[in-house]
XYZ file of C-alpha atoms in Angstrom:
365
model
C -40.433 -50.994 -84.074
C -38.352 -53.505 -85.352
C -41.527 -54.581 -87.849
C -41.610 -51.107 -89.427
C -37.906 -50.364 -89.678
C -38.038 -53.552 -91.473
C -39.882 -51.490 -94.058
C -37.357 -48.182 -94.577
C -34.443 -51.242 -95.204
C -33.581 -50.435 -91.524
C -32.356 -54.080 -89.135
C -32.668 -52.364 -85.812
C -32.319 -55.925 -84.271
C -28.006 -56.203 -85.950
C -28.142 -52.182 -85.599
C -28.383 -53.100 -81.373
C -27.293 -56.743 -81.353
C -24.879 -57.369 -84.200
C -23.799 -59.214 -87.229
C -20.946 -61.234 -87.777
C -21.856 -62.428 -91.214
C -22.957 -58.783 -92.035
C -19.975 -57.177 -90.004
C -21.516 -55.211 -88.007
C -20.463 -54.559 -84.671
C -23.912 -54.096 -82.579
C -24.337 -50.115 -80.451
C -24.989 -53.501 -77.109
C -21.037 -54.681 -78.512
C -19.294 -52.013 -78.225
C -21.082 -50.660 -75.413
C -20.624 -53.948 -73.249
C -17.253 -53.245 -73.380
C -17.312 -50.864 -71.016
C -18.298 -52.358 -66.686
C -20.018 -49.558 -66.336
C -21.848 -49.963 -69.704
C -23.383 -52.969 -70.009
C -26.936 -53.104 -68.591
C -27.646 -51.246 -70.788
C -31.101 -52.080 -72.144
C -32.341 -51.073 -75.981
C -35.297 -49.512 -74.789
C -33.510 -47.181 -72.756
C -30.922 -46.600 -75.485
C -33.716 -45.510 -77.453
C -35.432 -42.597 -74.704
C -32.158 -41.072 -75.082
C -32.337 -40.993 -79.304
C -36.293 -39.364 -78.278
C -34.970 -36.758 -76.013
C -32.185 -36.125 -78.395
C -34.921 -36.293 -81.513
C -38.704 -34.155 -79.397
C -35.228 -31.751 -78.004
C -34.774 -30.214 -81.730
C -37.951 -30.032 -83.009
C -38.689 -28.426 -80.247
C -35.536 -25.604 -80.941
C -36.824 -25.878 -84.331
C -40.127 -24.876 -83.507
C -39.312 -21.985 -81.124
C -36.836 -20.771 -83.939
C -39.642 -21.008 -86.937
C -41.697 -18.622 -84.057
C -44.879 -21.304 -83.267
C -46.014 -20.898 -80.200
C -48.433 -23.094 -77.787
C -49.436 -26.676 -78.705
C -47.227 -26.050 -82.246
C -43.955 -26.880 -79.801
C -42.661 -30.048 -79.495
C -42.682 -31.289 -76.364
C -39.548 -32.574 -75.218
C -40.161 -36.527 -74.023
C -38.965 -39.870 -73.572
C -41.868 -41.371 -73.151
C -43.345 -44.727 -74.626
C -45.468 -43.246 -77.143
C -42.149 -41.378 -78.513
C -40.110 -44.004 -78.398
C -42.705 -45.492 -80.667
C -42.923 -43.055 -83.201
C -39.181 -41.783 -83.331
C -38.158 -41.296 -86.798
C -35.267 -44.688 -89.125
C -34.092 -40.503 -89.827
C -33.435 -39.675 -86.505
C -32.399 -43.151 -84.958
C -29.188 -42.862 -88.143
C -28.738 -39.651 -86.929
C -28.990 -39.649 -83.765
C -27.378 -42.997 -82.785
C -23.319 -42.395 -83.183
C -23.678 -39.025 -81.406
C -25.985 -40.935 -77.931
C -23.455 -44.190 -78.088
C -20.070 -41.842 -77.786
C -22.321 -39.870 -74.928
C -22.741 -43.570 -73.426
C -19.306 -43.799 -73.614
C -18.873 -40.041 -72.638
C -20.668 -40.993 -69.261
C -18.583 -43.911 -68.396
C -15.965 -41.556 -67.924
C -17.873 -38.716 -65.666
C -19.063 -41.650 -63.942
C -15.615 -43.704 -63.305
C -13.917 -40.022 -62.768
C -17.406 -39.527 -59.284
C -16.153 -43.125 -58.081
C -18.631 -45.914 -59.433
C -17.483 -48.731 -61.334
C -20.230 -51.122 -62.338
C -22.993 -51.468 -63.566
C -23.569 -52.643 -59.190
C -22.307 -48.958 -58.132
C -24.830 -47.075 -59.681
C -28.051 -45.683 -57.290
C -29.910 -45.360 -60.655
C -29.520 -46.922 -64.297
C -32.822 -43.830 -65.181
C -30.260 -41.498 -64.764
C -28.291 -42.966 -66.729
C -30.176 -41.596 -69.542
C -30.384 -38.368 -69.579
C -26.872 -37.881 -68.911
C -25.560 -39.866 -71.319
C -28.048 -37.121 -73.723
C -26.452 -34.465 -72.572
C -22.826 -35.760 -72.874
C -23.660 -36.645 -76.835
C -25.450 -32.737 -77.368
C -22.002 -31.408 -75.159
C -19.226 -33.055 -76.376
C -16.156 -32.556 -74.958
C -17.198 -30.041 -73.026
C -18.391 -32.349 -70.329
C -14.718 -31.615 -69.613
C -14.482 -27.718 -69.240
C -13.884 -27.594 -65.353
C -17.546 -24.708 -64.374
C -19.177 -27.261 -67.214
C -17.965 -30.799 -65.091
C -19.052 -28.917 -61.648
C -22.520 -28.369 -62.946
C -23.144 -31.976 -64.533
C -21.336 -33.132 -61.385
C -23.867 -31.668 -58.616
C -26.988 -32.302 -61.038
C -25.815 -35.914 -60.867
C -25.549 -36.255 -57.531
C -28.403 -34.254 -55.467
C -30.521 -36.886 -58.027
C -28.057 -39.700 -56.427
C -28.891 -38.297 -52.802
C -32.256 -36.261 -53.576
C -33.498 -39.891 -54.354
C -35.117 -38.158 -56.910
C -34.521 -41.410 -60.163
C -36.620 -43.884 -58.445
C -40.116 -44.759 -60.762
C -42.272 -43.265 -63.052
C -39.010 -40.231 -64.262
C -39.622 -39.711 -68.224
C -41.304 -36.270 -67.134
C -37.591 -35.554 -65.204
C -35.355 -36.836 -67.949
C -37.040 -34.574 -69.878
C -36.544 -31.773 -68.068
C -33.436 -32.029 -66.867
C -31.731 -32.371 -70.719
C -33.261 -29.514 -71.304
C -33.259 -27.752 -68.110
C -29.358 -28.805 -67.419
C -28.195 -27.576 -71.011
C -29.844 -24.155 -70.432
C -28.285 -24.149 -67.550
C -24.588 -25.055 -68.679
C -25.348 -21.995 -71.313
C -26.437 -19.413 -69.058
C -25.788 -20.451 -65.684
C -29.459 -18.469 -64.501
C -31.612 -20.696 -63.304
C -30.788 -24.434 -61.342
C -32.307 -27.034 -63.153
C -35.591 -29.100 -61.419
C -33.885 -31.830 -59.972
C -30.755 -28.955 -57.974
C -34.134 -26.908 -56.985
C -35.746 -30.299 -54.997
C -32.913 -32.121 -53.475
C -33.592 -32.275 -49.739
C -31.329 -35.120 -47.201
C -32.598 -35.698 -44.135
C -30.025 -36.018 -42.036
C -31.576 -39.062 -40.753
C -31.794 -41.223 -43.657
C -28.210 -41.825 -42.745
C -29.406 -43.713 -40.010
C -31.688 -45.822 -41.777
C -29.707 -46.252 -44.922
C -29.663 -50.206 -44.333
C -29.377 -52.261 -47.842
C -26.958 -52.492 -50.425
C -29.874 -51.334 -53.244
C -31.067 -48.411 -51.832
C -29.809 -45.509 -54.104
C -28.405 -43.048 -51.588
C -26.976 -45.542 -49.693
C -25.079 -46.888 -52.542
C -24.318 -43.198 -53.707
C -23.185 -42.800 -49.901
C -20.910 -45.469 -50.596
C -19.350 -43.889 -54.058
C -19.072 -40.515 -52.437
C -17.236 -42.093 -49.919
C -14.912 -43.132 -52.262
C -14.288 -39.955 -54.717
C -13.185 -38.535 -51.277
C -10.187 -41.098 -51.972
C -10.916 -43.533 -48.588
C -7.988 -45.776 -49.841
C -8.615 -49.973 -48.340
C -6.789 -51.172 -44.527
C -4.635 -52.943 -46.323
C -4.101 -52.751 -49.623
C -3.444 -48.346 -48.653
C -4.377 -47.696 -52.752
C -8.074 -46.333 -53.360
C -10.396 -48.296 -56.111
C -9.291 -45.277 -58.230
C -5.828 -46.943 -58.636
C -6.501 -50.552 -60.001
C -6.644 -51.984 -62.906
C -8.297 -54.766 -64.831
C -5.382 -57.430 -63.565
C -6.591 -56.706 -59.879
C -9.410 -55.812 -59.684
C -11.527 -59.050 -58.502
C -9.039 -59.341 -55.827
C -7.999 -56.267 -54.645
C -11.524 -54.140 -55.150
C -13.815 -52.006 -52.392
C -16.834 -53.264 -50.917
C -18.950 -52.562 -48.315
C -17.989 -53.495 -44.507
C -18.571 -52.832 -41.363
C -16.417 -51.342 -38.932
C -17.677 -52.364 -35.599
C -18.028 -56.104 -36.815
C -21.124 -57.013 -36.678
C -20.152 -59.708 -34.034
C -18.625 -57.038 -31.457
C -22.188 -55.255 -31.588
C -23.948 -57.816 -31.100
C -21.708 -59.053 -27.698
C -22.175 -55.335 -26.883
C -26.021 -55.250 -27.160
C -26.346 -52.780 -29.990
C -30.082 -53.341 -31.965
C -29.091 -54.193 -35.340
C -30.789 -51.513 -36.967
C -28.231 -49.318 -35.867
C -24.774 -50.852 -36.312
C -26.250 -51.808 -40.303
C -26.647 -48.821 -41.039
C -24.196 -47.091 -43.405
C -22.806 -44.651 -40.891
C -20.818 -48.087 -39.778
C -20.095 -49.097 -43.242
C -17.175 -48.238 -45.500
C -15.630 -49.729 -48.979
C -12.009 -51.885 -47.939
C -11.065 -55.118 -49.661
C -11.494 -58.516 -49.005
C -8.356 -58.540 -47.147
C -9.325 -55.912 -45.309
C -11.951 -57.338 -43.627
C -11.031 -61.135 -42.957
C -8.933 -59.885 -41.140
C -10.994 -57.402 -38.934
C -13.003 -60.444 -38.512
C -15.442 -60.183 -34.737
C -12.377 -58.105 -32.986
C -13.140 -54.808 -31.324
C -11.628 -51.813 -33.911
C -8.937 -51.220 -31.559
C -7.747 -54.784 -31.481
C -7.935 -55.380 -35.747
C -6.190 -51.479 -36.344
C -2.975 -53.028 -34.535
C -2.732 -56.424 -35.843
C -3.968 -54.419 -39.667
C -0.527 -51.710 -38.680
C 1.861 -54.950 -37.498
C 0.866 -56.325 -41.172
C 3.970 -57.599 -42.908
C 2.093 -56.067 -45.952
C 1.517 -53.121 -44.366
C 3.203 -52.130 -41.593
C 1.375 -48.614 -40.516
C 2.714 -46.651 -37.489
C -0.898 -44.709 -35.813
C -0.519 -41.951 -37.639
C -0.552 -43.335 -40.883
C -3.390 -46.071 -40.691
C -5.102 -42.222 -38.606
C -4.494 -40.990 -41.869
C -5.937 -43.416 -44.365
C -9.012 -43.849 -41.722
C -9.793 -40.086 -42.436
C -9.628 -40.504 -45.530
C -12.800 -42.540 -45.104
C -14.218 -40.320 -42.807
C -13.450 -42.102 -39.864
C -13.178 -40.239 -36.248
C -9.916 -41.928 -35.238
C -10.147 -41.005 -32.109
C -13.669 -42.594 -30.761
C -13.208 -45.919 -33.055
C -9.669 -47.135 -31.588
C -11.328 -46.710 -27.953
C -14.769 -47.805 -29.160
C -17.017 -45.935 -28.715
C -19.325 -47.028 -30.952
C -21.482 -43.771 -29.539
C -19.437 -40.696 -30.520
C -18.317 -42.591 -33.418
C -21.322 -42.860 -35.126
C -21.904 -39.423 -34.140
C -18.261 -37.761 -35.075
C -19.473 -40.242 -39.034
C -22.794 -38.678 -39.028
C -21.030 -34.924 -39.323
C -18.660 -36.077 -41.736
C -20.676 -37.050 -43.988
C -23.318 -34.392 -43.782
C -20.289 -32.063 -44.289
C -19.232 -34.333 -47.895
C -23.635 -34.865 -48.945
C -23.794 -30.809 -48.769
C -20.637 -30.214 -50.847
C -22.252 -32.274 -53.565
C -25.405 -31.018 -54.121
C -24.120 -27.368 -52.641
C -26.807 -27.369 -50.031
C -26.399 -27.213 -46.367
C -28.196 -29.901 -44.453
C -29.980 -29.112 -41.847
C -29.340 -31.387 -38.189
C -31.933 -31.137 -35.770
C -29.895 -34.406 -33.328
C -26.099 -35.154 -33.069
C -27.519 -37.925 -33.619
C -30.427 -38.626 -36.809
C -31.198 -42.850 -36.323
C -34.358 -43.571 -37.609
C -36.789 -46.562 -37.722
C -39.717 -45.090 -39.933
C -37.261 -47.105 -42.467
C -36.771 -50.734 -41.589
C -33.805 -51.429 -44.577
C -32.790 -55.359 -44.231
C -29.084 -55.449 -44.750
């Protein structure tokens, strides 16, 4: 593409990487100003441009009365990207940059704050393309609600792993149509199905659903056990010290002493986003012990009711936690997290038993 575009007097490398001598900032440099966009690849950006270009061509063909194979298909596949005309690149480039910028704002509102938090980088491609088409309309409550539901269905339904070019192409069309007329849900919304047993088997930080559940808890306003603030309250100056990371609620060493299998205590159900400072204070102590120490710390100073209110923001039942009752705690937390998952994807999650643990997927922490 760099070679073919050069024949039309467009330096694709300068457009992406910039050129200080020519005073060209470059798309990559601009995107990197947003923490969430630092790993956007040029091939991904070109896929977004191709989605926008082929969607426009399709709409033009339909308007002209074309039918069947005469109508351009929306696509992000390799051959279509390689065929992207220079004029299409120039037409949609700035709109897509702005679309990515809006997508980053949306992601922050949904409690994703760094590239490592993103369950699927591939889902960012159709999201940015849709944002490019919507402009500031994405901020309208009804529009935002549909985008958010589609986004969470993709994550918690685990639908954006592997080869997803066909899903991208369908999503940009169906999501825009859904926003415009509100009649038919996109396939990604209809296909999404969360299995309760997944909560028991989610143990790997690299899992999309694992990252999704973690972000969902933060989205609900989880406050740190020590700093008593949400991740949304942080700015760049105190990000590193006070950022929240996922840690065990019932500590590993405590669980080992109780004979609880690692496959169970490493589940996402026994983890929550807290700061490094809070995790250091927890150590290997029983919850009933570390909660008192936290509450009595000179920088915390909370009574039981105050700490219980913070625990509630993490979907944690304080009664079972203070009793050091691991089994009852896990059962109650499953119910609370599943309720939030249902709200995010907009459909019920069927629970067959009280505590859905599965050893079928043996993910390591």
